[in-house]
Amino acid sequence: MIWQECPRAQDPIAHSELAALTRRFEEVAEQHGREFGIIKSDLTAVRLQVGNLDQKVEALDKKIDRNQAQIIELLTELVGRRPDAG
């Protein structure tokens, strides 16, 4: 193997530095993985809230449409009546 043939492969300082760099890389990779997981979880929560708000807005639109229709119906009945009719 090339690794075993390399004179630096037997160097304890090189091994120590490589091990330290490897640990740092793994720690940073783990930290980024956790942070990505948190962001992904937050994004999922936001999507659920937006979906919930969309449903509420649709329900409110329907309620407004019903109320407007009732108002128009009541005004039409009121205008259609004679003023002296009780």
PDB file of N, CA and C in Angstrom, residues 26-86:
ATOM      1  N   GLU A  26     -14.973  15.657  11.801  1.00  0.00           N
ATOM      2  CA  GLU A  26     -16.152  14.898  12.232  1.00  0.00           C
ATOM      3  C   GLU A  26     -17.033  15.716  13.168  1.00  0.00           C
ATOM      4  N   GLU A  27     -16.410  16.505  14.068  1.00  0.00           N
ATOM      5  CA  GLU A  27     -17.188  17.356  14.970  1.00  0.00           C
ATOM      6  C   GLU A  27     -17.965  18.412  14.198  1.00  0.00           C
ATOM      7  N   VAL A  28     -17.300  19.047  13.234  1.00  0.00           N
ATOM      8  CA  VAL A  28     -17.969  20.072  12.427  1.00  0.00           C
ATOM      9  C   VAL A  28     -19.077  19.438  11.593  1.00  0.00           C
ATOM     10  N   ALA A  29     -18.811  18.285  11.022  1.00  0.00           N
ATOM     11  CA  ALA A  29     -19.826  17.599  10.219  1.00  0.00           C
ATOM     12  C   ALA A  29     -21.028  17.230  11.089  1.00  0.00           C
ATOM     13  N   GLU A  30     -20.771  16.778  12.309  1.00  0.00           N
ATOM     14  CA  GLU A  30     -21.852  16.423  13.218  1.00  0.00           C
ATOM     15  C   GLU A  30     -22.657  17.667  13.608  1.00  0.00           C
ATOM     16  N   GLN A  31     -21.952  18.761  13.894  1.00  0.00           N
ATOM     17  CA  GLN A  31     -22.618  20.013  14.256  1.00  0.00           C
ATOM     18  C   GLN A  31     -23.486  20.512  13.106  1.00  0.00           C
ATOM     19  N   HIS A  32     -22.947  20.467  11.886  1.00  0.00           N
ATOM     20  CA  HIS A  32     -23.730  20.899  10.724  1.00  0.00           C
ATOM     21  C   HIS A  32     -24.937  19.989  10.525  1.00  0.00           C
ATOM     22  N   GLY A  33     -24.750  18.709  10.781  1.00  0.00           N
ATOM     23  CA  GLY A  33     -25.871  17.779  10.663  1.00  0.00           C
ATOM     24  C   GLY A  33     -26.980  18.113  11.643  1.00  0.00           C
ATOM     25  N   ARG A  34     -26.600  18.425  12.893  1.00  0.00           N
ATOM     26  CA  ARG A  34     -27.603  18.809  13.902  1.00  0.00           C
ATOM     27  C   ARG A  34     -28.296  20.104  13.514  1.00  0.00           C
ATOM     28  N   GLU A  35     -27.505  21.079  13.068  1.00  0.00           N
ATOM     29  CA  GLU A  35     -28.087  22.369  12.677  1.00  0.00           C
ATOM     30  C   GLU A  35     -29.022  22.208  11.485  1.00  0.00           C
ATOM     31  N   PHE A  36     -28.637  21.372  10.536  1.00  0.00           N
ATOM     32  CA  PHE A  36     -29.496  21.119   9.384  1.00  0.00           C
ATOM     33  C   PHE A  36     -30.795  20.465   9.842  1.00  0.00           C
ATOM     34  N   GLY A  37     -30.689  19.538  10.788  1.00  0.00           N
ATOM     35  CA  GLY A  37     -31.884  18.878  11.317  1.00  0.00           C
ATOM     36  C   GLY A  37     -32.816  19.865  11.994  1.00  0.00           C
ATOM     37  N   ILE A  38     -32.251  20.809  12.740  1.00  0.00           N
ATOM     38  CA  ILE A  38     -33.060  21.827  13.411  1.00  0.00           C
ATOM     39  C   ILE A  38     -33.753  22.705  12.376  1.00  0.00           C
ATOM     40  N   ILE A  39     -33.008  23.137  11.373  1.00  0.00           N
ATOM     41  CA  ILE A  39     -33.585  23.983  10.321  1.00  0.00           C
ATOM     42  C   ILE A  39     -34.689  23.238   9.586  1.00  0.00           C
ATOM     43  N   LYS A  40     -34.447  21.976   9.282  1.00  0.00           N
ATOM     44  CA  LYS A  40     -35.450  21.170   8.573  1.00  0.00           C
ATOM     45  C   LYS A  40     -36.713  21.028   9.423  1.00  0.00           C
ATOM     46  N   SER A  41     -36.536  20.818  10.727  1.00  0.00           N
ATOM     47  CA  SER A  41     -37.670  20.695  11.630  1.00  0.00           C
ATOM     48  C   SER A  41     -38.440  22.013  11.710  1.00  0.00           C
ATOM     49  N   ASP A  42     -37.714  23.125  11.816  1.00  0.00           N
ATOM     50  CA  ASP A  42     -38.362  24.439  11.855  1.00  0.00           C
ATOM     51  C   ASP A  42     -39.130  24.716  10.567  1.00  0.00           C
ATOM     52  N   LEU A  43     -38.546  24.355   9.446  1.00  0.00           N
ATOM     53  CA  LEU A  43     -39.200  24.563   8.158  1.00  0.00           C
ATOM     54  C   LEU A  43     -40.491  23.743   8.069  1.00  0.00           C
ATOM     55  N   THR A  44     -40.459  22.522   8.570  1.00  0.00           N
ATOM     56  CA  THR A  44     -41.659  21.689   8.585  1.00  0.00           C
ATOM     57  C   THR A  44     -42.748  22.330   9.442  1.00  0.00           C
ATOM     58  N   ALA A  45     -42.354  22.864  10.603  1.00  0.00           N
ATOM     59  CA  ALA A  45     -43.320  23.529  11.475  1.00  0.00           C
ATOM     60  C   ALA A  45     -43.928  24.749  10.790  1.00  0.00           C
ATOM     61  N   VAL A  46     -43.109  25.524  10.099  1.00  0.00           N
ATOM     62  CA  VAL A  46     -43.606  26.707   9.391  1.00  0.00           C
ATOM     63  C   VAL A  46     -44.573  26.287   8.287  1.00  0.00           C
ATOM     64  N   ARG A  47     -44.229  25.238   7.567  1.00  0.00           N
ATOM     65  CA  ARG A  47     -45.130  24.767   6.493  1.00  0.00           C
ATOM     66  C   ARG A  47     -46.481  24.347   7.060  1.00  0.00           C
ATOM     67  N   LEU A  48     -46.471  23.670   8.207  1.00  0.00           N
ATOM     68  CA  LEU A  48     -47.732  23.259   8.836  1.00  0.00           C
ATOM     69  C   LEU A  48     -48.546  24.481   9.259  1.00  0.00           C
ATOM     70  N   GLN A  49     -47.874  25.489   9.814  1.00  0.00           N
ATOM     71  CA  GLN A  49     -48.580  26.702  10.225  1.00  0.00           C
ATOM     72  C   GLN A  49     -49.164  27.435   9.029  1.00  0.00           C
ATOM     73  N   VAL A  50     -48.421  27.508   7.939  1.00  0.00           N
ATOM     74  CA  VAL A  50     -48.914  28.169   6.729  1.00  0.00           C
ATOM     75  C   VAL A  50     -50.128  27.416   6.188  1.00  0.00           C
ATOM     76  N   GLY A  51     -50.052  26.087   6.187  1.00  0.00           N
ATOM     77  CA  GLY A  51     -51.190  25.292   5.737  1.00  0.00           C
ATOM     78  C   GLY A  51     -52.410  25.533   6.597  1.00  0.00           C
ATOM     79  N   ASN A  52     -52.197  25.621   7.909  1.00  0.00           N
ATOM     80  CA  ASN A  52     -53.289  25.884   8.834  1.00  0.00           C
ATOM     81  C   ASN A  52     -53.881  27.271   8.593  1.00  0.00           C
ATOM     82  N   LEU A  53     -53.022  28.253   8.355  1.00  0.00           N
ATOM     83  CA  LEU A  53     -53.508  29.609   8.063  1.00  0.00           C
ATOM     84  C   LEU A  53     -54.286  29.650   6.755  1.00  0.00           C
ATOM     85  N   ASP A  54     -53.826  28.908   5.758  1.00  0.00           N
ATOM     86  CA  ASP A  54     -54.546  28.850   4.482  1.00  0.00           C
ATOM     87  C   ASP A  54     -55.959  28.321   4.691  1.00  0.00           C
ATOM     88  N   GLN A  55     -56.094  27.277   5.517  1.00  0.00           N
ATOM     89  CA  GLN A  55     -57.418  26.710   5.791  1.00  0.00           C
ATOM     90  C   GLN A  55     -58.306  27.725   6.506  1.00  0.00           C
ATOM     91  N   LYS A  56     -57.715  28.468   7.449  1.00  0.00           N
ATOM     92  CA  LYS A  56     -58.494  29.468   8.179  1.00  0.00           C
ATOM     93  C   LYS A  56     -58.936  30.602   7.255  1.00  0.00           C
ATOM     94  N   VAL A  57     -58.061  31.018   6.353  1.00  0.00           N
ATOM     95  CA  VAL A  57     -58.404  32.080   5.407  1.00  0.00           C
ATOM     96  C   VAL A  57     -59.529  31.614   4.485  1.00  0.00           C
ATOM     97  N   GLU A  58     -59.458  30.378   4.010  1.00  0.00           N
ATOM     98  CA  GLU A  58     -60.519  29.849   3.148  1.00  0.00           C
ATOM     99  C   GLU A  58     -61.844  29.811   3.888  1.00  0.00           C
ATOM    100  N   ALA A  59     -61.825  29.365   5.142  1.00  0.00           N
ATOM    101  CA  ALA A  59     -63.055  29.312   5.937  1.00  0.00           C
ATOM    102  C   ALA A  59     -63.606  30.714   6.155  1.00  0.00           C
ATOM    103  N   LEU A  60     -62.724  31.669   6.417  1.00  0.00           N
ATOM    104  CA  LEU A  60     -63.153  33.057   6.615  1.00  0.00           C
ATOM    105  C   LEU A  60     -63.747  33.629   5.331  1.00  0.00           C
ATOM    106  N   ASP A  61     -63.135  33.333   4.188  1.00  0.00           N
ATOM    107  CA  ASP A  61     -63.677  33.791   2.899  1.00  0.00           C
ATOM    108  C   ASP A  61     -65.093  33.255   2.687  1.00  0.00           C
ATOM    109  N   LYS A  62     -65.294  31.985   2.993  1.00  0.00           N
ATOM    110  CA  LYS A  62     -66.625  31.383   2.829  1.00  0.00           C
ATOM    111  C   LYS A  62     -67.635  32.047   3.758  1.00  0.00           C
ATOM    112  N   LYS A  63     -67.212  32.311   4.993  1.00  0.00           N
ATOM    113  CA  LYS A  63     -68.108  32.948   5.956  1.00  0.00           C
ATOM    114  C   LYS A  63     -68.467  34.367   5.497  1.00  0.00           C
ATOM    115  N   ILE A  64     -67.481  35.096   5.004  1.00  0.00           N
ATOM    116  CA  ILE A  64     -67.738  36.454   4.496  1.00  0.00           C
ATOM    117  C   ILE A  64     -68.716  36.395   3.324  1.00  0.00           C
ATOM    118  N   ASP A  65     -68.515  35.444   2.411  1.00  0.00           N
ATOM    119  CA  ASP A  65     -69.423  35.301   1.267  1.00  0.00           C
ATOM    120  C   ASP A  65     -70.845  35.010   1.734  1.00  0.00           C
ATOM    121  N   ARG A  66     -70.990  34.119   2.731  1.00  0.00           N
ATOM    122  CA  ARG A  66     -72.329  33.802   3.264  1.00  0.00           C
ATOM    123  C   ARG A  66     -72.964  35.032   3.903  1.00  0.00           C
ATOM    124  N   ASN A  67     -72.160  35.765   4.686  1.00  0.00           N
ATOM    125  CA  ASN A  67     -72.692  36.962   5.354  1.00  0.00           C
ATOM    126  C   ASN A  67     -73.097  38.022   4.340  1.00  0.00           C
ATOM    127  N   GLN A  68     -72.295  38.209   3.305  1.00  0.00           N
ATOM    128  CA  GLN A  68     -72.654  39.186   2.274  1.00  0.00           C
ATOM    129  C   GLN A  68     -73.944  38.776   1.560  1.00  0.00           C
ATOM    130  N   ALA A  69     -74.080  37.498   1.305  1.00  0.00           N
ATOM    131  CA  ALA A  69     -75.304  37.016   0.642  1.00  0.00           C
ATOM    132  C   ALA A  69     -76.514  37.253   1.541  1.00  0.00           C
ATOM    133  N   GLN A  70     -76.370  37.020   2.835  1.00  0.00           N
ATOM    134  CA  GLN A  70     -77.478  37.259   3.764  1.00  0.00           C
ATOM    135  C   GLN A  70     -77.827  38.741   3.826  1.00  0.00           C
ATOM    136  N   ILE A  71     -76.804  39.608   3.834  1.00  0.00           N
ATOM    137  CA  ILE A  71     -77.046  41.049   3.874  1.00  0.00           C
ATOM    138  C   ILE A  71     -77.795  41.492   2.617  1.00  0.00           C
ATOM    139  N   ILE A  72     -77.361  41.002   1.467  1.00  0.00           N
ATOM    140  CA  ILE A  72     -78.025  41.354   0.203  1.00  0.00           C
ATOM    141  C   ILE A  72     -79.466  40.866   0.215  1.00  0.00           C
ATOM    142  N   GLU A  73     -79.687  39.670   0.714  1.00  0.00           N
ATOM    143  CA  GLU A  73     -81.040  39.117   0.785  1.00  0.00           C
ATOM    144  C   GLU A  73     -81.922  39.954   1.707  1.00  0.00           C
ATOM    145  N   LEU A  74     -81.386  40.319   2.869  1.00  0.00           N
ATOM    146  CA  LEU A  74     -82.160  41.124   3.819  1.00  0.00           C
ATOM    147  C   LEU A  74     -82.448  42.514   3.265  1.00  0.00           C
ATOM    148  N   LEU A  75     -81.462  43.138   2.620  1.00  0.00           N
ATOM    149  CA  LEU A  75     -81.687  44.467   2.032  1.00  0.00           C
ATOM    150  C   LEU A  75     -82.704  44.404   0.895  1.00  0.00           C
ATOM    151  N   THR A  76     -82.634  43.344   0.123  1.00  0.00           N
ATOM    152  CA  THR A  76     -83.593  43.181  -0.976  1.00  0.00           C
ATOM    153  C   THR A  76     -85.007  43.048  -0.422  1.00  0.00           C
ATOM    154  N   GLU A  77     -85.167  42.264   0.640  1.00  0.00           N
ATOM    155  CA  GLU A  77     -86.475  42.132   1.253  1.00  0.00           C
ATOM    156  C   GLU A  77     -86.952  43.458   1.830  1.00  0.00           C
ATOM    157  N   LEU A  78     -86.043  44.180   2.457  1.00  0.00           N
ATOM    158  CA  LEU A  78     -86.403  45.457   3.090  1.00  0.00           C
ATOM    159  C   LEU A  78     -86.810  46.486   2.030  1.00  0.00           C
ATOM    160  N   VAL A  79     -86.060  46.581   0.960  1.00  0.00           N
ATOM    161  CA  VAL A  79     -86.347  47.544  -0.093  1.00  0.00           C
ATOM    162  C   VAL A  79     -87.626  47.140  -0.832  1.00  0.00           C
ATOM    163  N   GLY A  80     -87.866  45.879  -0.951  1.00  0.00           N
ATOM    164  CA  GLY A  80     -89.051  45.408  -1.679  1.00  0.00           C
ATOM    165  C   GLY A  80     -90.352  45.644  -0.907  1.00  0.00           C
ATOM    166  N   ARG A  81     -90.273  45.909   0.359  1.00  0.00           N
ATOM    167  CA  ARG A  81     -91.469  46.128   1.169  1.00  0.00           C
ATOM    168  C   ARG A  81     -91.948  47.587   1.047  1.00  0.00           C
ATOM    169  N   ARG A  82     -93.208  47.723   1.276  1.00  0.00           N
ATOM    170  CA  ARG A  82     -93.778  49.058   1.311  1.00  0.00           C
ATOM    171  C   ARG A  82     -93.441  49.711   2.635  1.00  0.00           C
ATOM    172  N   PRO A  83     -93.140  51.016   2.610  1.00  0.00           N
ATOM    173  CA  PRO A  83     -92.773  51.703   3.863  1.00  0.00           C
ATOM    174  C   PRO A  83     -93.852  51.630   4.931  1.00  0.00           C
ATOM    175  N   ASP A  84     -95.127  51.584   4.533  1.00  0.00           N
ATOM    176  CA  ASP A  84     -96.194  51.559   5.538  1.00  0.00           C
ATOM    177  C   ASP A  84     -96.519  50.144   5.996  1.00  0.00           C
ATOM    178  N   ALA A  85     -95.927  49.184   5.349  1.00  0.00           N
ATOM    179  CA  ALA A  85     -96.168  47.789   5.785  1.00  0.00           C
ATOM    180  C   ALA A  85     -95.312  47.525   7.026  1.00  0.00           C
ATOM    181  N   GLY A  86     -95.890  46.984   8.022  1.00  0.00           N
ATOM    182  CA  GLY A  86     -95.196  46.803   9.289  1.00  0.00           C
ATOM    183  C   GLY A  86     -94.372  45.618   9.273  1.00  0.00           C
TER     184      GLY A  86
END
